[in-house]
Short mmCIF file of C-alpha atoms and ligand atoms in Angstrom, two decimals:
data_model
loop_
_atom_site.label_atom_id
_atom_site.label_comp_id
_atom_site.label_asym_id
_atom_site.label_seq_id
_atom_site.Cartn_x
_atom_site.Cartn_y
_atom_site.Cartn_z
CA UNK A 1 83.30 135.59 91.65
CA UNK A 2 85.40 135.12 88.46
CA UNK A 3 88.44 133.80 86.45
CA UNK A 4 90.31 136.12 84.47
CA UNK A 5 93.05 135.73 82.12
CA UNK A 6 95.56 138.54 81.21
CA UNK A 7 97.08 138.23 78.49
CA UNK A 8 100.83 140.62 78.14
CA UNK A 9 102.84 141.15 81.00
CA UNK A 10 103.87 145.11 80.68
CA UNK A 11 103.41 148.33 82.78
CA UNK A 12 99.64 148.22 82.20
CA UNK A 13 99.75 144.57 82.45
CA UNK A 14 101.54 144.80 85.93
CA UNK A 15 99.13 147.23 86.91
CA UNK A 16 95.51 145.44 86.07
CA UNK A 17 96.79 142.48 88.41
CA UNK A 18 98.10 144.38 91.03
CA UNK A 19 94.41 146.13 90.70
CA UNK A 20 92.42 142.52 90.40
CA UNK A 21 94.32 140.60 93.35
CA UNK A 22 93.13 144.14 95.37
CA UNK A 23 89.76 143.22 94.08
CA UNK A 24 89.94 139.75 95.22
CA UNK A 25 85.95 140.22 96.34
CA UNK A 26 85.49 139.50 92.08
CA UNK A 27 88.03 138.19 91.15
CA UNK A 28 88.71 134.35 92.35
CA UNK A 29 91.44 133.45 90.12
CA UNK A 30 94.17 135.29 87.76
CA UNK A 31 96.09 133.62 84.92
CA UNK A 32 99.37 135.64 83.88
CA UNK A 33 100.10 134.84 80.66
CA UNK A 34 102.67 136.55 78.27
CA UNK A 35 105.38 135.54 75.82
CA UNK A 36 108.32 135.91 78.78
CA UNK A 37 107.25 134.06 81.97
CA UNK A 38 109.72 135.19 84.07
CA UNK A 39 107.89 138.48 83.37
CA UNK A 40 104.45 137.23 84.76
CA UNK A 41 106.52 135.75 87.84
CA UNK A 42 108.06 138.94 88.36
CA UNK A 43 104.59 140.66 88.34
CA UNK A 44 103.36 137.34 90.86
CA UNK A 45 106.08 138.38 92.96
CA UNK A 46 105.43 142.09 93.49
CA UNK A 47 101.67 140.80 93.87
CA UNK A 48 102.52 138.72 96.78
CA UNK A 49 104.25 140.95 98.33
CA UNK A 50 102.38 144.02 98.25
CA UNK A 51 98.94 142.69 98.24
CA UNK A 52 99.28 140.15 101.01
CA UNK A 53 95.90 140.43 101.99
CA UNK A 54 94.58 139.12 98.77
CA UNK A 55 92.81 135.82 98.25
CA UNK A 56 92.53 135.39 94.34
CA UNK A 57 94.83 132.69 93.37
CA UNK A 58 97.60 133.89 91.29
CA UNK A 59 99.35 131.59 87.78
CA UNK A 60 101.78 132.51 85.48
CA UNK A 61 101.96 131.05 81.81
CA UNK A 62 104.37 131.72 79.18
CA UNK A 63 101.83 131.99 75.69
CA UNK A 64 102.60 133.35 72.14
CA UNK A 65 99.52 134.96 71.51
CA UNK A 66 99.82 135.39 67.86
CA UNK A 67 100.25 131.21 68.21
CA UNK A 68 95.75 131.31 67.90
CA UNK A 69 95.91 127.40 67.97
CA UNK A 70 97.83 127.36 70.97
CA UNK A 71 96.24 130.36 73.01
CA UNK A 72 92.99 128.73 72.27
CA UNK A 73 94.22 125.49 73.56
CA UNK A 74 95.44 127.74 76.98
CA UNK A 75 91.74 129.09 76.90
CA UNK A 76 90.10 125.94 77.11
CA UNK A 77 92.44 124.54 79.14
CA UNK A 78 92.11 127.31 81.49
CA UNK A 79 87.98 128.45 81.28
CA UNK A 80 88.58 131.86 82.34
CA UNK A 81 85.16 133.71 82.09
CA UNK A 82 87.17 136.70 80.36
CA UNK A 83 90.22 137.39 78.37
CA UNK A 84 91.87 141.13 79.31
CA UNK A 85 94.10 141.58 76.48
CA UNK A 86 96.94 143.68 77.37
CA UNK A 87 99.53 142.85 75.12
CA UNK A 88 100.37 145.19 72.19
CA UNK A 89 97.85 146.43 69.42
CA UNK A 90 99.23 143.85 67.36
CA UNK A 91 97.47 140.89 68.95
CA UNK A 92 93.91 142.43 69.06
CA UNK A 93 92.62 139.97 66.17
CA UNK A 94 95.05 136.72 67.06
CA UNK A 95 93.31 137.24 71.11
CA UNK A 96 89.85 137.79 69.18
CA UNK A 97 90.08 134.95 67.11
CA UNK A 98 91.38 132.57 70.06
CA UNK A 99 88.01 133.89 72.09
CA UNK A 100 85.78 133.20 69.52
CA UNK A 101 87.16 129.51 69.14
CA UNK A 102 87.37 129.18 72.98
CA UNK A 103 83.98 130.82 73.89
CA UNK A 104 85.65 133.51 76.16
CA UNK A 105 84.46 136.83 76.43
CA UNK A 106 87.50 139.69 75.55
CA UNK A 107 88.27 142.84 76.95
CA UNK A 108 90.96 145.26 75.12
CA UNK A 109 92.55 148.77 75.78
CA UNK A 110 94.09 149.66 72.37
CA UNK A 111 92.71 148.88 68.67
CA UNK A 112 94.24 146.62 66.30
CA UNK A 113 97.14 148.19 64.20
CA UNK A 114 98.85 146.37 61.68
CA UNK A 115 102.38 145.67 62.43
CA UNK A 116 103.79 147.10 58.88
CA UNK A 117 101.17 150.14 58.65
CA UNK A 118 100.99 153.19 61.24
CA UNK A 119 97.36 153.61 60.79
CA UNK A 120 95.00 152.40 63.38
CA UNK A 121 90.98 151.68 62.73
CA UNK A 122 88.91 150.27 64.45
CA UNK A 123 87.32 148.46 60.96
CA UNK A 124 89.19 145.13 61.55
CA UNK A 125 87.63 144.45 64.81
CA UNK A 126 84.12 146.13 64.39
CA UNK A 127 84.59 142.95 61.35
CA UNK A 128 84.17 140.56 64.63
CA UNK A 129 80.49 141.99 65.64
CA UNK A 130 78.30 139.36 63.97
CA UNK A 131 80.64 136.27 64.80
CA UNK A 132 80.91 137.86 68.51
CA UNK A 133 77.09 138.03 68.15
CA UNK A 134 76.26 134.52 66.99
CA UNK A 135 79.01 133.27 69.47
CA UNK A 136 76.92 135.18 72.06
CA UNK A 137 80.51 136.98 73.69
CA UNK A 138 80.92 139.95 74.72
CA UNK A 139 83.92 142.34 73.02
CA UNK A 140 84.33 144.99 75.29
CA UNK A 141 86.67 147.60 73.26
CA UNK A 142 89.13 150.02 74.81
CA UNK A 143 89.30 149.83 78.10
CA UNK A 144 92.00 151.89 79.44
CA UNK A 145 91.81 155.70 79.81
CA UNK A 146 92.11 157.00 76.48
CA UNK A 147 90.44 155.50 75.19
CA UNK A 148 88.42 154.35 78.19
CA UNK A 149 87.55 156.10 80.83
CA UNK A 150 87.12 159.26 77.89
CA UNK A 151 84.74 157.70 76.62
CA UNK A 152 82.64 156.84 79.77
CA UNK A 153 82.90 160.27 80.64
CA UNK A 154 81.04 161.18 77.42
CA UNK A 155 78.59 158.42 78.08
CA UNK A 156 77.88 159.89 81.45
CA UNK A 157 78.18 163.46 80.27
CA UNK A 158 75.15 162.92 78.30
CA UNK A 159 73.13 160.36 80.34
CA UNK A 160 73.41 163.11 82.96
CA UNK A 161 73.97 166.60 81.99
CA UNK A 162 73.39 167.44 78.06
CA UNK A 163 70.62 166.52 75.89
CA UNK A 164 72.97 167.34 72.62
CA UNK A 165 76.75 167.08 72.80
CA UNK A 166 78.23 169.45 70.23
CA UNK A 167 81.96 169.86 71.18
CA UNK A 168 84.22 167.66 72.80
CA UNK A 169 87.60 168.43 73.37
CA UNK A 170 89.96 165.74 75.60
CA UNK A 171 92.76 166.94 76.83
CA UNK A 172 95.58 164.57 78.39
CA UNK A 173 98.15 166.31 80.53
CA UNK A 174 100.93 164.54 81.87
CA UNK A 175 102.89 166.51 84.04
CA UNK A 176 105.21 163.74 85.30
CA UNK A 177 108.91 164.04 85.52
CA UNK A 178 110.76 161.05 84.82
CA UNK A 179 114.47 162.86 84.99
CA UNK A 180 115.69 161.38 81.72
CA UNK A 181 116.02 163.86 78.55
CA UNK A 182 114.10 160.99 76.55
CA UNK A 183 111.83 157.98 77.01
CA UNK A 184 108.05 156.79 76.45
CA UNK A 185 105.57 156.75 79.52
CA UNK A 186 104.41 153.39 77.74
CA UNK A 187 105.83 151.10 75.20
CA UNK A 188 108.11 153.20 73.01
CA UNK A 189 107.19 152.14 69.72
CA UNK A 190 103.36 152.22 70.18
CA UNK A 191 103.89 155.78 71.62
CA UNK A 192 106.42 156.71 68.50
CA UNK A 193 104.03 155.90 65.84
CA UNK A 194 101.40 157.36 67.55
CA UNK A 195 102.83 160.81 67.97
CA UNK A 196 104.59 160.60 64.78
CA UNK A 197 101.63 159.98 62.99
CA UNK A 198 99.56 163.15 61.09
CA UNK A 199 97.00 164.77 63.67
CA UNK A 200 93.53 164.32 63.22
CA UNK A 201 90.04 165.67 64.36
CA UNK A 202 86.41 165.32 63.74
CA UNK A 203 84.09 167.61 62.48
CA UNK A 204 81.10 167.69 61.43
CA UNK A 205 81.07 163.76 60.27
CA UNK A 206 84.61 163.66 58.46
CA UNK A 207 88.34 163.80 59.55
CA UNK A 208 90.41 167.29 59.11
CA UNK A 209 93.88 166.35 58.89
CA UNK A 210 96.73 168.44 60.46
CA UNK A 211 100.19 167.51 59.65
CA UNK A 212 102.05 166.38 63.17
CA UNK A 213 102.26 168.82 65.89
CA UNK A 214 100.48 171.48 64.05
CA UNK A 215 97.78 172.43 66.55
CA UNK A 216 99.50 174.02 69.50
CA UNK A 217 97.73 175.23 72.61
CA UNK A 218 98.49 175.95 75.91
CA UNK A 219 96.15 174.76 78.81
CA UNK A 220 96.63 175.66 82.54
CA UNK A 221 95.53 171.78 84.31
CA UNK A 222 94.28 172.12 87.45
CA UNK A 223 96.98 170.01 90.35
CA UNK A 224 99.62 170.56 87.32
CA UNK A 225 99.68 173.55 85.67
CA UNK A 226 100.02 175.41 82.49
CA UNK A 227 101.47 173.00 80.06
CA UNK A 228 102.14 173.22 76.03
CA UNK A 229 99.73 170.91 74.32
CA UNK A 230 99.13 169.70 70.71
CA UNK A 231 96.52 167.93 68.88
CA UNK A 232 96.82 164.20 67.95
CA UNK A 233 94.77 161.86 66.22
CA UNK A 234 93.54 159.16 68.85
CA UNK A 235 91.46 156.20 68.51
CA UNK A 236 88.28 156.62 70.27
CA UNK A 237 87.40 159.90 68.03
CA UNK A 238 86.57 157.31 65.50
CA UNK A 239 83.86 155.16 67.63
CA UNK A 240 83.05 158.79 69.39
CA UNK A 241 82.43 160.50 66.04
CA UNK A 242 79.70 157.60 65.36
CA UNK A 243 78.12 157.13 68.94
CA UNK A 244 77.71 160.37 70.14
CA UNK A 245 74.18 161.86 68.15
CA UNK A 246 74.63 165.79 67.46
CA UNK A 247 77.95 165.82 67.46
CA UNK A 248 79.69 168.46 65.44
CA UNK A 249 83.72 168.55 66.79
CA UNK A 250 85.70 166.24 68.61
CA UNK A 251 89.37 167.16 69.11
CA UNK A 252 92.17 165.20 70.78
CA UNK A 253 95.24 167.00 73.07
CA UNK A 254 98.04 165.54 74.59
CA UNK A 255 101.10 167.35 76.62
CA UNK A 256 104.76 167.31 75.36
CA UNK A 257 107.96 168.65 76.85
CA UNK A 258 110.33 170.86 74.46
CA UNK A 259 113.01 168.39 75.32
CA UNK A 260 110.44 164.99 74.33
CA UNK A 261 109.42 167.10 71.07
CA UNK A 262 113.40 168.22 70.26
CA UNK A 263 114.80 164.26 70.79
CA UNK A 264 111.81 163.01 68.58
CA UNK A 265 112.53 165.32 65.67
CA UNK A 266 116.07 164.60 65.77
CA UNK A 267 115.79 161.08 65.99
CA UNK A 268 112.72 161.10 63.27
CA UNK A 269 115.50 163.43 60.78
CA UNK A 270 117.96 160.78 61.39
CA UNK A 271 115.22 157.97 60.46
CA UNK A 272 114.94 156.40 63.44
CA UNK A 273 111.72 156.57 63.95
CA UNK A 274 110.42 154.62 60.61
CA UNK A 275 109.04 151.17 60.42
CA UNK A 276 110.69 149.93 56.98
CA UNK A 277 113.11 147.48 57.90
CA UNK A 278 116.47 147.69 56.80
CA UNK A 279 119.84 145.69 56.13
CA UNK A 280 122.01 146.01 59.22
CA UNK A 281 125.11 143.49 58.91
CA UNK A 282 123.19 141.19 57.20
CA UNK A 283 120.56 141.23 58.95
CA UNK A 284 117.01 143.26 58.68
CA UNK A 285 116.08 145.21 61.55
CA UNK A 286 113.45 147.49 61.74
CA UNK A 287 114.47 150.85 63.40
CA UNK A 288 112.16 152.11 65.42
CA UNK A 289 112.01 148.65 67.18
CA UNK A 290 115.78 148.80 67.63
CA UNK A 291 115.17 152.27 69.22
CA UNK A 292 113.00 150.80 71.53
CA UNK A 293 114.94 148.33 72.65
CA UNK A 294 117.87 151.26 73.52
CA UNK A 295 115.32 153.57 75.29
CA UNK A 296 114.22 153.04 78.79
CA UNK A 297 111.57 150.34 79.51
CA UNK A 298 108.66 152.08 80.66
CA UNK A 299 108.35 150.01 83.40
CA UNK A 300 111.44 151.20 84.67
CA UNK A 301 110.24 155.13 85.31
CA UNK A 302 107.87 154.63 88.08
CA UNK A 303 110.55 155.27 91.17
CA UNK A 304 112.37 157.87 89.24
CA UNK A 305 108.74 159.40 88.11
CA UNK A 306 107.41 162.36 89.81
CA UNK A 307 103.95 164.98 89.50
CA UNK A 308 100.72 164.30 88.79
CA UNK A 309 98.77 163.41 85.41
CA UNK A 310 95.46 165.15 84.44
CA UNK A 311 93.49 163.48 81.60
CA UNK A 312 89.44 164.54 81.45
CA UNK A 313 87.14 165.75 78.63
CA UNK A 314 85.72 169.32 78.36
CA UNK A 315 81.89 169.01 76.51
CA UNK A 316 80.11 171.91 75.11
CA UNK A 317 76.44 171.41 74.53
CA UNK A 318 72.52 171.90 75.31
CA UNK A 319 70.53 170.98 78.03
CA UNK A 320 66.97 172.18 78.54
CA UNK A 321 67.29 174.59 75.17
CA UNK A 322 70.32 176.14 77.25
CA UNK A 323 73.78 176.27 76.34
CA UNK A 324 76.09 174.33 79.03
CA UNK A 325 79.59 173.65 79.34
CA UNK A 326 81.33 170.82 81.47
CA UNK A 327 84.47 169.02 82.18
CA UNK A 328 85.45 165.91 84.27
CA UNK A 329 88.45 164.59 84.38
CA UNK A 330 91.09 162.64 86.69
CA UNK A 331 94.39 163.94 88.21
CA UNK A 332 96.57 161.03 88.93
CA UNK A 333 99.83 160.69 90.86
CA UNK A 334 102.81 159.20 90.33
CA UNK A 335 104.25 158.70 93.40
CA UNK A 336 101.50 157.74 94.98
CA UNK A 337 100.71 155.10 92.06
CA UNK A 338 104.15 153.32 92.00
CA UNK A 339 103.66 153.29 96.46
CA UNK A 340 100.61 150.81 95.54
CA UNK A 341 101.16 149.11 93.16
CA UNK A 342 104.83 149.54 91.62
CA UNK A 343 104.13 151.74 88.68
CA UNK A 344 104.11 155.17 87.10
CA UNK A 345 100.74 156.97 86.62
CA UNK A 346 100.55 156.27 82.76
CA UNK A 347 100.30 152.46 83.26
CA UNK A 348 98.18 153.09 86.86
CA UNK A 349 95.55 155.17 84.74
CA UNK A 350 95.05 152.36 82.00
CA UNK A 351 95.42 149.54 84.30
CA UNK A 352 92.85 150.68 86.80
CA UNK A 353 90.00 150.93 83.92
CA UNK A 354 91.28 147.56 82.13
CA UNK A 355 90.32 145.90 86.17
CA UNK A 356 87.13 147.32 86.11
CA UNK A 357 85.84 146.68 82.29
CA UNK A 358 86.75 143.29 82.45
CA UNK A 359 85.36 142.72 86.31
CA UNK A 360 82.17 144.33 84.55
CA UNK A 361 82.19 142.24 81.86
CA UNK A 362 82.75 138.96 84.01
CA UNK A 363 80.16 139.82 86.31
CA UNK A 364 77.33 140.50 83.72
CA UNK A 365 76.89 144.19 84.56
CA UNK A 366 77.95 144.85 80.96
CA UNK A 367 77.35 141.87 78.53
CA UNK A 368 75.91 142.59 75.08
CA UNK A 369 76.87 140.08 72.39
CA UNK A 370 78.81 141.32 70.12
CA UNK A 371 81.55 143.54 69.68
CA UNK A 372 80.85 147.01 71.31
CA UNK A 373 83.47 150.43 72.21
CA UNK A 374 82.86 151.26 75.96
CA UNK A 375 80.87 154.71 75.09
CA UNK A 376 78.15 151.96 74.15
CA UNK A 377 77.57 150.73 78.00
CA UNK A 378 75.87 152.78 80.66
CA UNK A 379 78.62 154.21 82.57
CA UNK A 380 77.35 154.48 85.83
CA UNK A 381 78.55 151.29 87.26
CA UNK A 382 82.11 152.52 85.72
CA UNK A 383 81.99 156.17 87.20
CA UNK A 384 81.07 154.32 90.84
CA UNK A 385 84.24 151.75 90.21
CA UNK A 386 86.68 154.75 89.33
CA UNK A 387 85.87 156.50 92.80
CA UNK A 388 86.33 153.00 94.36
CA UNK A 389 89.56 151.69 92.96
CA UNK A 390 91.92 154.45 92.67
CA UNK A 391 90.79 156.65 89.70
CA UNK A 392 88.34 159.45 91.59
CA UNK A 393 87.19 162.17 88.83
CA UNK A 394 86.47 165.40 89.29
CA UNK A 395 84.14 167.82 87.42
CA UNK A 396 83.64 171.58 86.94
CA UNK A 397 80.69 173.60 85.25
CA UNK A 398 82.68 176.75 84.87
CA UNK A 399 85.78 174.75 82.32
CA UNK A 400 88.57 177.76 80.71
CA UNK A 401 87.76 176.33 76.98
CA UNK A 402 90.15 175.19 74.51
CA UNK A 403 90.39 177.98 70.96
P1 NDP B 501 104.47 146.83 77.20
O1 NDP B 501 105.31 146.84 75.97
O2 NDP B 501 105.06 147.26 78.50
O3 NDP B 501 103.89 145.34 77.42
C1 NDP B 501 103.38 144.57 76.39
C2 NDP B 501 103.40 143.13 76.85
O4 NDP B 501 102.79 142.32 75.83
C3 NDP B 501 104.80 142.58 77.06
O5 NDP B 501 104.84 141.86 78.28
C4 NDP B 501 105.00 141.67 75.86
O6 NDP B 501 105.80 140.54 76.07
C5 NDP B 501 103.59 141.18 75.65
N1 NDP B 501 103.47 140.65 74.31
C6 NDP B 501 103.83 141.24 73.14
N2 NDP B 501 103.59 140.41 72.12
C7 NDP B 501 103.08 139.28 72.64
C8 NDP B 501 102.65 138.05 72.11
N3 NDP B 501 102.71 137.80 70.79
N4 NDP B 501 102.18 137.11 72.95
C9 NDP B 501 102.13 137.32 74.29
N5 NDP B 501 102.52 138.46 74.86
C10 NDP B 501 102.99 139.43 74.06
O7 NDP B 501 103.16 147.67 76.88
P2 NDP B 501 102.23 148.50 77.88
O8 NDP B 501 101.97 147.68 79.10
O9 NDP B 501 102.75 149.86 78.00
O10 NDP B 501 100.88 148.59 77.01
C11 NDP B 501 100.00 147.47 76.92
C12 NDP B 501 98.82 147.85 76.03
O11 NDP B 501 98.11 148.94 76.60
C13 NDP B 501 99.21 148.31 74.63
O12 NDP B 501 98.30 147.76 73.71
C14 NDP B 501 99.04 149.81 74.67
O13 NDP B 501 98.75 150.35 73.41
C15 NDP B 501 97.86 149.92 75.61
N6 NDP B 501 97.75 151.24 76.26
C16 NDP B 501 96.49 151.81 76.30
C17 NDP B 501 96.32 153.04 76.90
C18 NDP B 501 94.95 153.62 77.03
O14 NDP B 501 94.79 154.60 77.77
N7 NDP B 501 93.93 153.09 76.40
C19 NDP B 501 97.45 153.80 77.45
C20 NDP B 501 98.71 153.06 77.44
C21 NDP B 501 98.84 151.84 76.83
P3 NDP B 501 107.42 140.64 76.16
O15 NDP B 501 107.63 141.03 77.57
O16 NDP B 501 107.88 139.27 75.86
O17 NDP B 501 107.85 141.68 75.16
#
């Protein structure tokens, strides 16, 4: 039995408490925090209501997390035996930092991006292994489901089926229907830059740059569909790339509507999309976060959100001198997600995995001291808690391969 603090108080957010007050056999206490409180007591709320049966205790806090002095102040205050940092990007190395002077193990689902640069490593907080080290913390690094759960698959792939991974392609389908002609399945201006951003894969240990939207394929998902599908960068091909030995491609898909694609061009040709601020009456703004603010809130979609998602990994490799081909992945849907715990299928999928690194972190079934991406921990224990709390995979020998 633990104490766990979660820091942001979004869709995902929502989601992981819903997920650790179900989990209440872990998880003895939860401490909301976020900069809007009234956003942690509306997640409380839903908490008492739908998980009556639930005996963690439940408190809301209202923190600035890029405040260290005063987030470490709330973590000693507070003693929780691990941070799950699900506020935006942004914070990564503020929440770090505040660990490290608190002596609080962290748990993350997105790496650190700058706020003024559209380019997201994974160098700032791989910076943080020796003081996590000599600290003796744990860093547990994405922890949602891509990256997340991708990357336990390919930890499992090759514990239990390959010896050599040489292709790995990870395809995320969703195939939800939200019924507006635009919005973001999570926030909007993490998603933007993301998308907008040049595409990206591994090969053969460098990066082959596409410029956005330039791989197309189409992919018929299994409980979905045939969808349209094009190839992004994404984080975890960078800590992939490194921790998988033999690898020689990694490539990254994700599923967009023609009516998604047509609204982002337009609004990207009208410069909406950028991140230079500029002088609006007097004032600077930058306007992709003003777009934000006039889109839909995420959090908003799950009753209107329909259809399933489908996110899994298709491997190509050897095993016993043979060559073998395999794919596991997760359909997920969103009715049946918001019914639980109040939310769409985009924040269900990352919240579920969030739950269970940071319940494995906090109960010492992963602790390694230092800072570590999830692909680094055995993922059996993960693969059993996806079954159990709401995430069941699926695999299949015979996979249709991507071109
Ligand atoms: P939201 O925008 O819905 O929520 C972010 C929350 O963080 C908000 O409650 C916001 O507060 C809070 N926040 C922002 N800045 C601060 C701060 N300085 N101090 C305290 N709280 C702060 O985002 P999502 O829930 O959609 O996403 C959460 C995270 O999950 C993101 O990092 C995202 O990149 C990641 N993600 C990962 C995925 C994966 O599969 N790995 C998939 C989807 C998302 P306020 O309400 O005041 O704005």
């Amino acid at each position: 039995m633990g104490k766990i603090m979660i820091i942001g108080a979004g869709g995902v957010a929502s989601v992981a408490a819903h997920k650790v007050c179900q989990n209440c056999a872990q998880f003895e206490e939860l401490v909301l925090a976020s900069r809007t409180l009234s956003k942690c007591d509306a997640i409380a709320a839903s908490i008492a209501e739908k998980m009556s049966g639930t005996t963690t205790k439940v408190r809301t806090v209202q923190v600035d997390a890029d405040d260290v002095p005063a987030l470490t102040a709330l973590l000693q205050r507070e003693n929780p035996d691990v941070v799950l940092n699900l506020a935006l990007p942004y914070q990564d190395l503020h929440i770090m930092d505040a660990c490290l002077a608190a002596g609080v193990h962290y748990v993350d689902t997105a790496n650190y991006e700058p706020l003024d640069t559209a380019k997201f490593e994974y160098k700032w907080q791989w910076a943080y292994r020796d003081r996590f080290a000599k600290a003796g913390l744990t860093a547990l690094l994405g922890s949602g489901f891509d990256p997340g759960v991708t990357g336990v698959f390919c930890a499992y792939a090759l514990k239990h089926h390959f010896d050599e991974i040489h292709y790995i392609d990870i395809l995320d389908c969703n195939g939800g229907d939200h019924g507006y002609p635009f919005a973001t399945n999570f926030n909007p201006e993490i998603n933007i830059r993301e998308v907008g951003a040049n595409g990206s894969y591994w090969e053969n240990g460098g990066w082959v740059e596409t410029a956005p939207m330039e791989i197309k394929r189409e992919y018929d998902f299994a409980e979905v569909g045939k969808k349209d599908m094009y190839l992004l960068h994404h984080e975890e091909l960078e800590s992939l790339g490194i921790h998988i030995p033999g690898i020689r491609r990694i490539r990254f898909f994700m599923t967009f509507g023609q009516s998604y694609l047509t609204h982002l061009k337009c609004l990207e040709n009208v410069g909406m999309t950028s991140i230079e601020p500029i002088l609006f009456e007097g004032r600077e703004i930058v306007p992709l976060q003003f777009l934000a603010a006039v889109l839909p809130d995420p959090s908003s979609l799950g009753p209107r959100t329909v259809g399933k998602t489908n996110i899994g990994c298709i491997f190509q490799g050897v095993k016993d001198g043979k060559e073998k081909t395999y794919y596991l992945y997760n359909v997920c849907d969103h009715q049946e997600a918001y019914r639980e715990v109040g939310s769409q299928a985009i924040s269900y999928t990352t919240g579920v995995p969030a739950m269970i690194g940071a319940m494995l972190v906090m109960n010492g079934t992963w602790r390694r001291d230092g800072v570590y991406n999830i692909e680094e921990f055995d993922p059996d224990p993960f693969m059993d808690a996806l079954n159990k709390w709401g995430l069941p995979w699926q695999e299949s020998f015979t996979p249709v391969l991507v071109d």
